[in-house]
Short mmCIF file of C-alpha atoms and ligand atoms in Angstrom, two decimals:
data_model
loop_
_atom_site.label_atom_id
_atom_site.label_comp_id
_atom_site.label_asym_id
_atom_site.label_seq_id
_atom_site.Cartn_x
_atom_site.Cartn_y
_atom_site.Cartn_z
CA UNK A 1 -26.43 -2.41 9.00
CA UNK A 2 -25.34 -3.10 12.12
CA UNK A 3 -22.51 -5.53 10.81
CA UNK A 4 -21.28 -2.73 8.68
CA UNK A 5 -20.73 -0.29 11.59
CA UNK A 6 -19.08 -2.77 13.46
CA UNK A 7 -16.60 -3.48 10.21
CA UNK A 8 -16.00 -0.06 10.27
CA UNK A 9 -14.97 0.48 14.22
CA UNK A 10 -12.92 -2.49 13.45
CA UNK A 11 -11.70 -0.33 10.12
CA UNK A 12 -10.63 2.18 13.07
CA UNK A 13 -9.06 0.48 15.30
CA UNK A 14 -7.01 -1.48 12.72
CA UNK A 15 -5.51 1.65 11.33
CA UNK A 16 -4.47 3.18 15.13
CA UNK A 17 -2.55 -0.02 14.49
CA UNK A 18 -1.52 0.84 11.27
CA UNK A 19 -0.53 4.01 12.68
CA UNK A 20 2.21 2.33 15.14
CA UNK A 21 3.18 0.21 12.30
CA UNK A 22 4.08 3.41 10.31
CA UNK A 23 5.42 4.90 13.06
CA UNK A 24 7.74 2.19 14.37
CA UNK A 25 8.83 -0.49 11.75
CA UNK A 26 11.32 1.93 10.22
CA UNK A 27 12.74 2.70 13.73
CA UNK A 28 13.22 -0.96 14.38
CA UNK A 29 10.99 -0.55 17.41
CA UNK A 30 8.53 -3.42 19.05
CA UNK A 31 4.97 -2.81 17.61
CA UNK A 32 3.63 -4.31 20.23
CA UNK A 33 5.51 -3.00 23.78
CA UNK A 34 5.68 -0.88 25.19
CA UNK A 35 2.06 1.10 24.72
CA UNK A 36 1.07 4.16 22.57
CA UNK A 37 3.09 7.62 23.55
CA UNK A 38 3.55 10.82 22.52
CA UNK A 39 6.78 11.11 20.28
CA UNK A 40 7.04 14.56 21.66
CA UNK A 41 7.39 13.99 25.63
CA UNK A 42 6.33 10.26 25.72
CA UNK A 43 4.18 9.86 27.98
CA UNK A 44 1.79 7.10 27.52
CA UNK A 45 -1.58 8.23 25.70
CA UNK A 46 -4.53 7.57 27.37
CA UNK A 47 -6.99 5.07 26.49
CA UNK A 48 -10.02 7.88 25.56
CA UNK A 49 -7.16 9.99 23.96
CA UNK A 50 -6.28 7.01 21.52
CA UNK A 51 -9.88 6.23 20.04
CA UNK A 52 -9.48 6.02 16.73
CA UNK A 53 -10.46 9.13 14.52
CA UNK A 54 -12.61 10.54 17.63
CA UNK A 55 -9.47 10.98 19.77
CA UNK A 56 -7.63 13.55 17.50
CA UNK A 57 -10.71 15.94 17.25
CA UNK A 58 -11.33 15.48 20.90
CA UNK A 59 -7.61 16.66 22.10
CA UNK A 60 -7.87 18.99 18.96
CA UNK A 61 -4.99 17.65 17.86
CA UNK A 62 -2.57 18.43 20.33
CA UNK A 63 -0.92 16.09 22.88
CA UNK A 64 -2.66 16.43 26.46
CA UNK A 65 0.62 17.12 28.26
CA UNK A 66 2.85 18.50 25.95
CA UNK A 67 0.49 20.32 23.58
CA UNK A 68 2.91 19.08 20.57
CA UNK A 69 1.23 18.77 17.40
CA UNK A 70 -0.27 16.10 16.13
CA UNK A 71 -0.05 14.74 12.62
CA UNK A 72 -3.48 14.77 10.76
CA UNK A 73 -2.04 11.62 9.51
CA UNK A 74 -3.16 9.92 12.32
CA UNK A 75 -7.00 9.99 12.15
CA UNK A 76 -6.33 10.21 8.20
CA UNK A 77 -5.05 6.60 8.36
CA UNK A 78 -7.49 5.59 10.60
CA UNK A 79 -10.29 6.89 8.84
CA UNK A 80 -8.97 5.49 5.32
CA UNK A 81 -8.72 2.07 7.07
CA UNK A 82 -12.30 2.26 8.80
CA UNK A 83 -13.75 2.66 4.91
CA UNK A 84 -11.74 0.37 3.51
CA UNK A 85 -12.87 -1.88 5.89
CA UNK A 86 -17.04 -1.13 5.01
CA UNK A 87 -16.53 -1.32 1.55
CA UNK A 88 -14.07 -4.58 1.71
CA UNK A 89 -16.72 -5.96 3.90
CA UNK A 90 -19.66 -4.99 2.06
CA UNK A 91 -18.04 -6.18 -1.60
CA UNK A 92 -16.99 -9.66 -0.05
CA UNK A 93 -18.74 -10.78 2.99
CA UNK A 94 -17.33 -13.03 5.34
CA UNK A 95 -14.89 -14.92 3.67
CA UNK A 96 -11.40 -15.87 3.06
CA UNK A 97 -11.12 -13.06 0.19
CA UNK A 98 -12.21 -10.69 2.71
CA UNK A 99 -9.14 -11.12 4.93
CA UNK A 100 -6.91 -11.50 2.28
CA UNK A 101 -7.32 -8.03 0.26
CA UNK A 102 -8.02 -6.03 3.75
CA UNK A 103 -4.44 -7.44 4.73
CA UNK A 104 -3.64 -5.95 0.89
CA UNK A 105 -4.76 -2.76 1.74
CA UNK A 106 -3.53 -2.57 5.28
CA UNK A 107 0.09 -3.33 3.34
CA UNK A 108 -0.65 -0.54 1.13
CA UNK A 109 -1.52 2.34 3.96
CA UNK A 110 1.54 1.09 5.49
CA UNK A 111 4.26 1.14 3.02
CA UNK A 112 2.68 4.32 1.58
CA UNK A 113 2.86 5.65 4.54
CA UNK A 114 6.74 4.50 5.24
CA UNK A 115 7.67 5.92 2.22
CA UNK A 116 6.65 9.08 2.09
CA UNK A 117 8.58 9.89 5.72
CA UNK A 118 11.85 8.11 4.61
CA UNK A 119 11.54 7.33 0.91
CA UNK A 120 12.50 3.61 1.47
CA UNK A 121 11.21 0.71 3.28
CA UNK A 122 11.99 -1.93 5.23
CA UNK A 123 12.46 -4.79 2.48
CA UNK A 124 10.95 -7.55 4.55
CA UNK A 125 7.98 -5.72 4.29
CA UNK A 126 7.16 -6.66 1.01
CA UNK A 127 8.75 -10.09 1.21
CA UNK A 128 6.05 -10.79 3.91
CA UNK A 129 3.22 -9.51 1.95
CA UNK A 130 3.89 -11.93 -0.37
CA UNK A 131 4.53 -14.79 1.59
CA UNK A 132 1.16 -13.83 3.51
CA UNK A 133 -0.52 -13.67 -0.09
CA UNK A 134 1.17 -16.94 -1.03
CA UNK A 135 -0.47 -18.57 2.36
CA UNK A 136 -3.53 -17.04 1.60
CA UNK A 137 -3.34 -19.01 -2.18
CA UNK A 138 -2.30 -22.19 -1.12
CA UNK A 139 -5.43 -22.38 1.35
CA UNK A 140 -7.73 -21.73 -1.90
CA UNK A 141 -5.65 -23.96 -3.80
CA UNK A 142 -5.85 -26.87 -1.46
CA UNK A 143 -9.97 -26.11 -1.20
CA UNK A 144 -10.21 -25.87 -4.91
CA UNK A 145 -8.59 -29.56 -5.25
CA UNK A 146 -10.89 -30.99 -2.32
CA UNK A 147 -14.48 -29.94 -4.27
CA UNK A 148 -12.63 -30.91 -7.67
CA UNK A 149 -12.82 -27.62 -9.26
CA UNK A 150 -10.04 -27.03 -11.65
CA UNK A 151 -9.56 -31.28 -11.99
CA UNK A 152 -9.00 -30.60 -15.99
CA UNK A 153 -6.43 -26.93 -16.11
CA UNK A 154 -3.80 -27.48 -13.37
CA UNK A 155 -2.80 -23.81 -14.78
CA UNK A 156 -5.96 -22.47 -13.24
CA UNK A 157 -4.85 -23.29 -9.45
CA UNK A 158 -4.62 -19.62 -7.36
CA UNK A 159 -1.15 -21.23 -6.31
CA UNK A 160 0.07 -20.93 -10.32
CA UNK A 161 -1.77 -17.97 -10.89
CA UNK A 162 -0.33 -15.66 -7.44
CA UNK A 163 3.28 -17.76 -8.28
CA UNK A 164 3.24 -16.62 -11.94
CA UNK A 165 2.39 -13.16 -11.05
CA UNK A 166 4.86 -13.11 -8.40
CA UNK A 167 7.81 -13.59 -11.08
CA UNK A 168 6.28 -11.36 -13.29
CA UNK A 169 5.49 -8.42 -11.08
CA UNK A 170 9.25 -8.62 -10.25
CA UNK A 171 10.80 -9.71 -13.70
CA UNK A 172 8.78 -7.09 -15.51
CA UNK A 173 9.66 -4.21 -13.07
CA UNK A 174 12.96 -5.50 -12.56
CA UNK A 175 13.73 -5.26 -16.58
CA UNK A 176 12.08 -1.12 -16.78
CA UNK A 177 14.63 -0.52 -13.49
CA UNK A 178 17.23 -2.09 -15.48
CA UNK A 179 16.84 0.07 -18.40
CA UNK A 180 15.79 2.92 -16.83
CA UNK A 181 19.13 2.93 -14.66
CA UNK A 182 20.90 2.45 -18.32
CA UNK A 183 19.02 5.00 -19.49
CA UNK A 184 19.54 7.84 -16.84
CA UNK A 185 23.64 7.12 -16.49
CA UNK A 186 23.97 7.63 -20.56
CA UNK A 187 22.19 10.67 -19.89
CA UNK A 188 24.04 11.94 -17.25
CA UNK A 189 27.16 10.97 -18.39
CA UNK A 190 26.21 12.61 -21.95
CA UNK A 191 25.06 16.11 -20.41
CA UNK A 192 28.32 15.52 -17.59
CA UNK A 193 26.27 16.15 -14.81
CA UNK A 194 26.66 14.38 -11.54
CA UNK A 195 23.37 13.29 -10.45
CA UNK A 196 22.17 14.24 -6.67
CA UNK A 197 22.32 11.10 -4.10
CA UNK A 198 19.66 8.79 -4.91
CA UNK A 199 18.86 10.31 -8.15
CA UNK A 200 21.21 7.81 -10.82
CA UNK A 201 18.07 5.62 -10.27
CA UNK A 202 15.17 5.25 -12.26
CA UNK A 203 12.72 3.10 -9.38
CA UNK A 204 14.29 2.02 -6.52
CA UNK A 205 14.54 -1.77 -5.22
CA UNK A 206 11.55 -1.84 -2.87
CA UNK A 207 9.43 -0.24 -5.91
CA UNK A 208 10.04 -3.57 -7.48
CA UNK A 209 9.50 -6.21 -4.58
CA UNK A 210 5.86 -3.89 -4.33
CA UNK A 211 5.56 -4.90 -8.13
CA UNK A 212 5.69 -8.81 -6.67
CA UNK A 213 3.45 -7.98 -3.95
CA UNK A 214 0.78 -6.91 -6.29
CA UNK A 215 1.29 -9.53 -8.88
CA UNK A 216 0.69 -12.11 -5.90
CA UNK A 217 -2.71 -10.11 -5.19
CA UNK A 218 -3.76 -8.63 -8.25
CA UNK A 219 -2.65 -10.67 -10.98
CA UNK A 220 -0.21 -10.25 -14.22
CA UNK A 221 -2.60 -7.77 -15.98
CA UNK A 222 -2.88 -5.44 -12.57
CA UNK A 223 0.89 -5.68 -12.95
CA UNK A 224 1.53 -3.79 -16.45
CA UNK A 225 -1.56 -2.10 -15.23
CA UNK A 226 -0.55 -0.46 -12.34
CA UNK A 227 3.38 0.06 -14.05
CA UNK A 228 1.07 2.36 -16.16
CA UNK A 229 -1.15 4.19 -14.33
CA UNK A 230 0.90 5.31 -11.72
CA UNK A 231 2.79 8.17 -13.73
CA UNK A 232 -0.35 9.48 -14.32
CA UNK A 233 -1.18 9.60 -11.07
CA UNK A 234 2.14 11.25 -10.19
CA UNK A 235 1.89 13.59 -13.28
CA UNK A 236 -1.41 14.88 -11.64
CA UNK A 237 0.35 15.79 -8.12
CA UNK A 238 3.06 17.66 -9.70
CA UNK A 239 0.48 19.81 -11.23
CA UNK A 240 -1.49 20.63 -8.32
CA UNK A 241 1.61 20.92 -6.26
CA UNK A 242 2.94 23.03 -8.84
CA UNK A 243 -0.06 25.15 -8.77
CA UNK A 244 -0.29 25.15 -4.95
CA UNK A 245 3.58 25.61 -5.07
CA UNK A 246 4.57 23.03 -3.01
CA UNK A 247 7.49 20.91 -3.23
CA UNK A 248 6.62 17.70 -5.47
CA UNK A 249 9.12 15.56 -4.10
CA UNK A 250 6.95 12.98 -3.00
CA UNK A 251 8.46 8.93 -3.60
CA UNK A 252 6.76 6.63 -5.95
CA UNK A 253 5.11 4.23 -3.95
CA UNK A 254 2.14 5.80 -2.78
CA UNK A 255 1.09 5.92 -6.43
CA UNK A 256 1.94 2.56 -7.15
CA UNK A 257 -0.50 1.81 -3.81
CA UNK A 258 -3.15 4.23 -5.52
CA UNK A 259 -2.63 2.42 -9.08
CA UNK A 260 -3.18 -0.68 -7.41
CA UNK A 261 -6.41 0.20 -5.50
CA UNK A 262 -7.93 1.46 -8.71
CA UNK A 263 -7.39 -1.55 -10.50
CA UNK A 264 -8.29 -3.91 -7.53
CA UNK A 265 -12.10 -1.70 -7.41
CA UNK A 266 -12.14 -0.73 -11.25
CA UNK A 267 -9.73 -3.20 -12.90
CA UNK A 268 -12.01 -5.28 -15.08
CA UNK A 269 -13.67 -2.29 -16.43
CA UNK A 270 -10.29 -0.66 -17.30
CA UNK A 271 -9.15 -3.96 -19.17
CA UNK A 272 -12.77 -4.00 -21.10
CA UNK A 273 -12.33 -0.34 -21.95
CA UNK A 274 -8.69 -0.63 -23.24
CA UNK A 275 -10.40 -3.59 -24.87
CA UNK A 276 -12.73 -1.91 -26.83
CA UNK A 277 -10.14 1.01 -28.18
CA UNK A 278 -7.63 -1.20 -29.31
ZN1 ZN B 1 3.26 14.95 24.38
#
């Protein structure tokens, strides 16, 4: 019990990190120097001000010298991260796993995150998660050779399995971007429309390094998996924005994140289900 409240304060205080991360990586910005400020007047925040998910309710969610707002994504983050962190801890233990999918889902908060203010990402985001995830594999890989494990199916290595997902979470993507693109030019050439900035594209370029990100984590069937369920996931914002009437521009990656999460907690239940219909 007590380990699990501890995982969680460490769930908080990861995601105030998280927090800087979103709020400086696209800016370029150290994420370590200088300390925690208020974007408004920038004065330094105060150690009792920044505890994670407690501070915000305490200042009521205003800065203490400037009274500027302050974004409820802050403790959102923090809190997300803090039960992420419980259930990670809970499903896995203390083990190499463990470290490896809470870095997953600290990537996911992040780029989420990223996208929604600016609806584009750094690229070497993704490039790092994968090299992290590749790290991560090679370490199992190297254990799974010492005890003898997989002496007789070389194929079965985590290296080959996070490397083969890799090209497919890319190559697959890649090939629906390529079409799509096709797809959307013929139709806006046919109708002669010019399309709005941005819009002659059918997923953008960081959608598809994600795609490798989550074949290196997940796996090739996560991959078409989460390609999948994602639109659904959009579909069902655009109907409660519609309903709520507010504007459903929102960028794709946050639903990729969400398709991914599902599959990482539910995955092997999906696949059995699909598995039974068809
Ligand atoms: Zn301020």
């Amino acid at each position: 019990m007590l380990e699990k409240i501890f995982a969680f304060i460490l769930g908080g205080c990861v995601g105030s990190f998280l927090n800087v991360c979103i709020y400086r990586l696209p800016k370029d910005m150290s994420i370590i120097k200088p300390r925690s400020f208020c974007p408004h007047c920038k004065k330094p925040i105060r150690w009792y001000d920044n505890i994670p998910i407690v501070g915000y309710f305490l200042l009521r969610g205003k800065c203490r010298f400037c009274s500027a707002k302050i974004s409820l994504r802050y403790p959102f983050v923090e809190l997300l991260t803090a039960i992420i962190f419980l259930i990670l801890y809970s499903h896995f233990g203390i083990c190499w796993n463990l470290a490896k999918y809470l870095f997953f889902f600290c990537f996911l908060i992040v780029v989420s995150s990223i996208d929604i203010d600016y609806h584009a990402i750094p690229a070497y985001l993704c490039f790092l998660a994968i090299a992290v995830g590749l790290l991560f594999d090679i370490r199992a890989t190297i254990h799974c050779l010492k005890i003898g494990a997989v002496r007789f199916d070389p194929k079965l290595l985590p290296i080959f399995k996070a490397l083969r997902g890799l090209l497919f979470g890319l190559g697959f993507t890649y090939l629906f971007k390529l079409f799509g693109d096709i797809f959307i030019n013929l139709y806006l050439a046919f109708r002669k429309k010019e399309s709005i900035e941005g819009e002659k594209e059918s997923l953008g370029l960081g959608d598809v390094d994600f795609m490798g990100v989550v074949g290196v984590f997940l796996g090739i069937k996560s991959v078409i998996f989460v390609f999948f369920l994602a639109p659904f996931f959009a579909l069902l914002y655009s109907v409660v924005a519609m309903i709520f009437k507010k504007s459903h521009l929102i960028p794709y990656l946050p639903y990729l994140s969400l398709a991914a999460a599902t599959m990482f907690f539910w995955g092997n239940h999906i696949i059995k289900f699909i598995g039974i219909i068809f």
